């Protein structure tokens, strides 16, 4: 047993452990449910199916799985930072991230599946062990933003749910919890606002009040909320209608 594993075991102690009352309960529930969803879609793929293309240009399904696994490890480093106060960035460099994904994608199928399973278990353990005050400790994302450690739950939520779509084997935004769909749409709008994107658009979810973006709202895009969110997060325009004819192009999410 390594010193790190021994330290983890000592923290765990005997018996059951629970999240701190200060933990972000809603986001952790989304992240854990999304992890189970991603795991189910992964388990539906045969070993040879892992070699198939994903929805992400230039990436196979193997790349998506490796990315999701190593993302859990990167978030674990942020939780270590929050717990100890010692700076441990998500990645030493963008090159480290890309190298990890490339190497992970080349693993044998069993090892690649293990990477996902082990990393998500470790991340969940770190969440459970994080003391209350540490949830508000500031850490830095890979994009350079300073955020409280509680943001890691939302960061992971996005990764597992959205990349389940990218496996391209039947995952659908129609499987997403309705409140998660609302928060994903809000997250896209926040990202556009941070980057000062000039967006003129009216979103008209079925059965709900429209949302006007920009001074005059621009073209109106209407459809069911799951289909609107799929489009907003860059995974294709299906089941949508636009009063301008074609569904317009929009800025990227990340």
Short mmCIF file of C-alpha atoms in Angstrom, two decimals:
data_model
loop_
_atom_site.label_atom_id
_atom_site.label_comp_id
_atom_site.label_asym_id
_atom_site.label_seq_id
_atom_site.Cartn_x
_atom_site.Cartn_y
_atom_site.Cartn_z
CA UNK A 1 0.00 0.00 0.00
CA UNK A 2 1.37 3.40 -1.00
CA UNK A 3 1.59 6.27 1.55
CA UNK A 4 -1.25 8.03 -0.31
CA UNK A 5 -3.47 4.95 -0.07
CA UNK A 6 -2.63 4.57 3.63
CA UNK A 7 -3.53 8.20 4.28
CA UNK A 8 -6.82 7.77 2.41
CA UNK A 9 -7.68 4.68 4.45
CA UNK A 10 -6.93 6.50 7.70
CA UNK A 11 -9.26 9.34 6.67
CA UNK A 12 -12.00 6.91 5.78
CA UNK A 13 -11.99 5.20 9.17
CA UNK A 14 -14.53 2.54 10.14
CA UNK A 15 -18.19 2.54 9.20
CA UNK A 16 -20.33 4.55 6.82
CA UNK A 17 -19.49 8.10 5.81
CA UNK A 18 -21.76 10.82 4.48
CA UNK A 19 -21.40 14.10 2.64
CA UNK A 20 -20.85 17.18 4.78
CA UNK A 21 -24.04 19.22 5.40
CA UNK A 22 -22.19 22.02 3.58
CA UNK A 23 -21.77 19.95 0.41
CA UNK A 24 -23.72 20.95 -2.75
CA UNK A 25 -26.35 18.23 -2.48
CA UNK A 26 -28.21 18.94 -5.73
CA UNK A 27 -25.07 19.01 -7.89
CA UNK A 28 -23.60 15.92 -6.23
CA UNK A 29 -26.84 14.05 -6.88
CA UNK A 30 -26.68 15.06 -10.55
CA UNK A 31 -23.03 14.03 -10.79
CA UNK A 32 -23.61 10.63 -9.20
CA UNK A 33 -26.71 9.93 -11.26
CA UNK A 34 -24.84 11.01 -14.39
CA UNK A 35 -21.92 8.76 -13.51
CA UNK A 36 -24.32 5.82 -13.32
CA UNK A 37 -25.84 6.87 -16.65
CA UNK A 38 -22.44 7.08 -18.34
CA UNK A 39 -21.49 3.71 -16.83
CA UNK A 40 -24.66 2.13 -18.22
CA UNK A 41 -24.00 3.43 -21.74
CA UNK A 42 -20.37 2.29 -21.48
CA UNK A 43 -21.42 -1.18 -20.36
CA UNK A 44 -23.72 -1.44 -23.38
CA UNK A 45 -20.69 -1.17 -25.66
CA UNK A 46 -18.75 -4.28 -26.61
CA UNK A 47 -14.97 -4.15 -26.42
CA UNK A 48 -14.78 -3.79 -30.18
CA UNK A 49 -17.47 -1.10 -30.00
CA UNK A 50 -15.07 1.05 -28.00
CA UNK A 51 -13.11 1.58 -31.21
CA UNK A 52 -16.04 3.27 -32.95
CA UNK A 53 -16.26 7.01 -33.58
CA UNK A 54 -17.72 9.38 -31.01
CA UNK A 55 -19.70 12.55 -31.68
CA UNK A 56 -16.54 14.59 -31.10
CA UNK A 57 -14.47 15.21 -34.26
CA UNK A 58 -11.20 13.28 -34.22
CA UNK A 59 -12.07 11.29 -31.10
CA UNK A 60 -13.07 7.65 -30.87
CA UNK A 61 -15.23 6.41 -28.03
CA UNK A 62 -11.98 5.37 -26.38
CA UNK A 63 -10.88 9.01 -26.25
CA UNK A 64 -14.17 10.04 -24.63
CA UNK A 65 -13.90 7.32 -21.97
CA UNK A 66 -10.27 8.16 -21.25
CA UNK A 67 -11.13 11.85 -20.97
CA UNK A 68 -13.97 11.18 -18.52
CA UNK A 69 -11.70 8.95 -16.44
CA UNK A 70 -8.82 11.39 -16.29
CA UNK A 71 -11.20 14.28 -15.65
CA UNK A 72 -12.24 12.53 -12.43
CA UNK A 73 -8.59 12.32 -11.41
CA UNK A 74 -8.09 15.99 -12.25
CA UNK A 75 -11.06 17.02 -10.12
CA UNK A 76 -9.72 14.86 -7.32
CA UNK A 77 -6.57 16.98 -7.41
CA UNK A 78 -8.69 20.10 -6.92
CA UNK A 79 -10.34 18.51 -3.89
CA UNK A 80 -6.91 17.71 -2.47
CA UNK A 81 -6.06 21.39 -2.94
CA UNK A 82 -9.23 22.42 -1.11
CA UNK A 83 -8.68 19.95 1.72
CA UNK A 84 -4.97 20.57 2.32
CA UNK A 85 -4.47 24.13 1.10
CA UNK A 86 -1.56 22.94 -1.03
CA UNK A 87 -1.97 23.96 -4.66
CA UNK A 88 -2.54 20.92 -6.87
CA UNK A 89 -3.81 22.02 -10.29
CA UNK A 90 -6.03 19.90 -12.47
CA UNK A 91 -3.26 19.48 -15.01
CA UNK A 92 0.39 20.51 -15.03
CA UNK A 93 -0.16 21.76 -18.59
CA UNK A 94 -2.58 21.41 -21.51
CA UNK A 95 -0.07 19.00 -22.97
CA UNK A 96 -0.40 16.72 -19.93
CA UNK A 97 -4.16 16.54 -20.44
CA UNK A 98 -3.84 15.70 -24.14
CA UNK A 99 -1.10 13.13 -23.49
CA UNK A 100 -3.19 11.41 -20.81
CA UNK A 101 -6.18 11.13 -23.11
CA UNK A 102 -4.06 9.75 -25.96
CA UNK A 103 -2.42 7.16 -23.73
CA UNK A 104 -5.71 6.25 -22.07
CA UNK A 105 -7.36 5.72 -25.44
CA UNK A 106 -4.67 3.16 -26.28
CA UNK A 107 -5.30 1.01 -23.19
CA UNK A 108 -6.72 -2.51 -23.51
CA UNK A 109 -10.51 -2.48 -23.20
CA UNK A 110 -10.52 -3.95 -19.68
CA UNK A 111 -7.97 -1.40 -18.46
CA UNK A 112 -9.90 1.47 -20.03
CA UNK A 113 -13.10 0.38 -18.29
CA UNK A 114 -11.16 0.07 -15.03
CA UNK A 115 -9.80 3.59 -15.46
CA UNK A 116 -13.34 4.97 -15.54
CA UNK A 117 -14.57 2.85 -12.62
CA UNK A 118 -11.57 3.45 -10.34
CA UNK A 119 -11.31 7.19 -10.97
CA UNK A 120 -14.98 7.87 -10.34
CA UNK A 121 -14.86 5.87 -7.09
CA UNK A 122 -11.84 7.87 -5.93
CA UNK A 123 -13.54 11.16 -6.79
CA UNK A 124 -16.68 10.19 -4.91
CA UNK A 125 -14.60 9.23 -1.88
CA UNK A 126 -12.90 12.63 -1.91
CA UNK A 127 -16.28 14.36 -2.05
CA UNK A 128 -17.53 12.35 0.90
CA UNK A 129 -14.38 13.10 2.92
CA UNK A 130 -14.27 16.84 2.20
CA UNK A 131 -14.93 18.79 5.44
CA UNK A 132 -17.53 21.55 5.41
CA UNK A 133 -15.29 24.64 5.26
CA UNK A 134 -13.21 23.15 2.43
CA UNK A 135 -16.21 23.27 0.08
CA UNK A 136 -15.73 27.03 -0.13
CA UNK A 137 -11.94 26.94 -0.57
CA UNK A 138 -10.91 28.50 -3.88
CA UNK A 139 -9.32 26.33 -6.56
CA UNK A 140 -8.47 27.04 -10.17
CA UNK A 141 -10.09 25.33 -13.16
CA UNK A 142 -8.20 24.23 -16.25
CA UNK A 143 -9.57 27.38 -17.95
CA UNK A 144 -7.93 29.54 -15.26
CA UNK A 145 -11.08 30.55 -13.34
CA UNK A 146 -10.97 30.69 -9.54
CA UNK A 147 -14.01 28.86 -8.18
CA UNK A 148 -15.02 27.35 -4.83
CA UNK A 149 -14.39 23.61 -4.50
CA UNK A 150 -18.16 23.03 -4.55
CA UNK A 151 -18.00 23.87 -8.26
CA UNK A 152 -16.32 20.47 -8.86
CA UNK A 153 -19.70 18.78 -8.47
CA UNK A 154 -21.19 20.84 -11.29
CA UNK A 155 -18.05 20.42 -13.41
CA UNK A 156 -18.37 16.65 -13.10
CA UNK A 157 -22.11 16.77 -13.76
CA UNK A 158 -21.48 18.34 -17.16
CA UNK A 159 -18.74 15.86 -18.02
CA UNK A 160 -20.63 12.64 -17.37
CA UNK A 161 -24.02 13.59 -18.77
CA UNK A 162 -22.79 15.36 -21.91
CA UNK A 163 -20.04 12.87 -22.74
CA UNK A 164 -22.57 10.05 -22.42
CA UNK A 165 -24.14 11.63 -25.51
CA UNK A 166 -20.74 11.64 -27.19
CA UNK A 167 -20.47 7.85 -26.92
CA UNK A 168 -23.15 7.90 -29.64
CA UNK A 169 -24.86 4.68 -28.63
CA UNK A 170 -28.32 5.80 -27.64
CA UNK A 171 -27.86 8.38 -24.90
CA UNK A 172 -30.33 11.25 -25.20
CA UNK A 173 -30.98 14.59 -23.52
CA UNK A 174 -34.53 13.26 -23.10
CA UNK A 175 -33.05 11.02 -20.39
CA UNK A 176 -31.69 14.03 -18.48
CA UNK A 177 -33.49 15.25 -15.32
CA UNK A 178 -35.64 18.31 -16.18
CA UNK A 179 -33.92 20.54 -13.60
CA UNK A 180 -30.55 19.54 -15.03
CA UNK A 181 -31.70 20.59 -18.50
CA UNK A 182 -32.59 24.01 -17.10
CA UNK A 183 -29.19 24.37 -15.45
CA UNK A 184 -27.30 23.27 -18.57
CA UNK A 185 -29.12 25.91 -20.60
CA UNK A 186 -28.31 28.50 -17.94
CA UNK A 187 -24.67 27.39 -17.96
CA UNK A 188 -24.42 27.94 -21.70
CA UNK A 189 -25.84 31.45 -21.32
CA UNK A 190 -23.42 32.19 -18.47
CA UNK A 191 -20.50 31.06 -20.64
CA UNK A 192 -21.62 33.35 -23.46
CA UNK A 193 -21.98 36.23 -21.02
CA UNK A 194 -18.49 35.69 -19.54
CA UNK A 195 -17.00 35.78 -23.03
CA UNK A 196 -19.21 38.75 -24.01
CA UNK A 197 -20.66 36.88 -26.98
CA UNK A 198 -23.14 38.99 -28.97
CA UNK A 199 -26.10 36.62 -29.31
CA UNK A 200 -29.44 37.68 -30.79
CA UNK A 201 -31.82 34.82 -30.28
CA UNK A 202 -35.20 33.89 -28.79
CA UNK A 203 -35.50 30.44 -27.24
CA UNK A 204 -39.04 29.09 -27.13
CA UNK A 205 -39.27 25.81 -25.19
CA UNK A 206 -42.53 23.96 -25.69
CA UNK A 207 -45.08 24.92 -23.04
CA UNK A 208 -42.88 27.59 -21.47
CA UNK A 209 -42.30 31.32 -21.75
CA UNK A 210 -39.74 32.33 -24.40
CA UNK A 211 -36.33 33.65 -23.41
CA UNK A 212 -35.08 36.67 -25.37
CA UNK A 213 -31.33 37.11 -25.84
CA UNK A 214 -30.02 40.38 -27.25
CA UNK A 215 -31.87 43.64 -27.85
CA UNK A 216 -34.45 42.35 -30.31
CA UNK A 217 -34.20 38.62 -29.75
CA UNK A 218 -33.28 37.78 -33.34
CA UNK A 219 -34.67 34.53 -34.79
CA UNK A 220 -36.92 32.36 -32.65
CA UNK A 221 -35.90 28.74 -32.21
CA UNK A 222 -38.61 26.53 -30.76
CA UNK A 223 -38.82 22.91 -29.64
CA UNK A 224 -38.88 20.62 -26.63
CA UNK A 225 -36.46 21.59 -23.87
CA UNK A 226 -34.28 18.44 -24.30
CA UNK A 227 -33.83 19.25 -28.00
CA UNK A 228 -33.04 22.90 -27.31
CA UNK A 229 -30.42 21.92 -24.74
CA UNK A 230 -28.85 19.38 -27.08
CA UNK A 231 -28.43 22.19 -29.62
CA UNK A 232 -27.16 24.74 -27.07
CA UNK A 233 -24.42 22.38 -25.85
CA UNK A 234 -23.27 21.75 -29.40
CA UNK A 235 -24.59 18.21 -29.96
CA UNK A 236 -26.80 18.87 -32.97
CA UNK A 237 -30.11 20.49 -33.91
CA UNK A 238 -32.83 17.84 -33.91
CA UNK A 239 -36.56 18.42 -33.63
CA UNK A 240 -36.18 22.21 -33.66
CA UNK A 241 -37.90 24.87 -35.75
CA UNK A 242 -36.74 28.39 -36.55
CA UNK A 243 -38.86 31.25 -37.85
CA UNK A 244 -35.88 32.26 -39.99
CA UNK A 245 -35.81 28.95 -41.84
CA UNK A 246 -32.64 27.13 -40.92
CA UNK A 247 -31.67 26.86 -37.26
CA UNK A 248 -28.99 29.56 -36.83
CA UNK A 249 -25.41 28.97 -35.79
CA UNK A 250 -24.54 29.80 -32.18
CA UNK A 251 -21.29 30.34 -30.25
CA UNK A 252 -19.58 27.38 -28.65
CA UNK A 253 -20.34 26.48 -25.05
CA UNK A 254 -16.76 26.07 -23.78
#
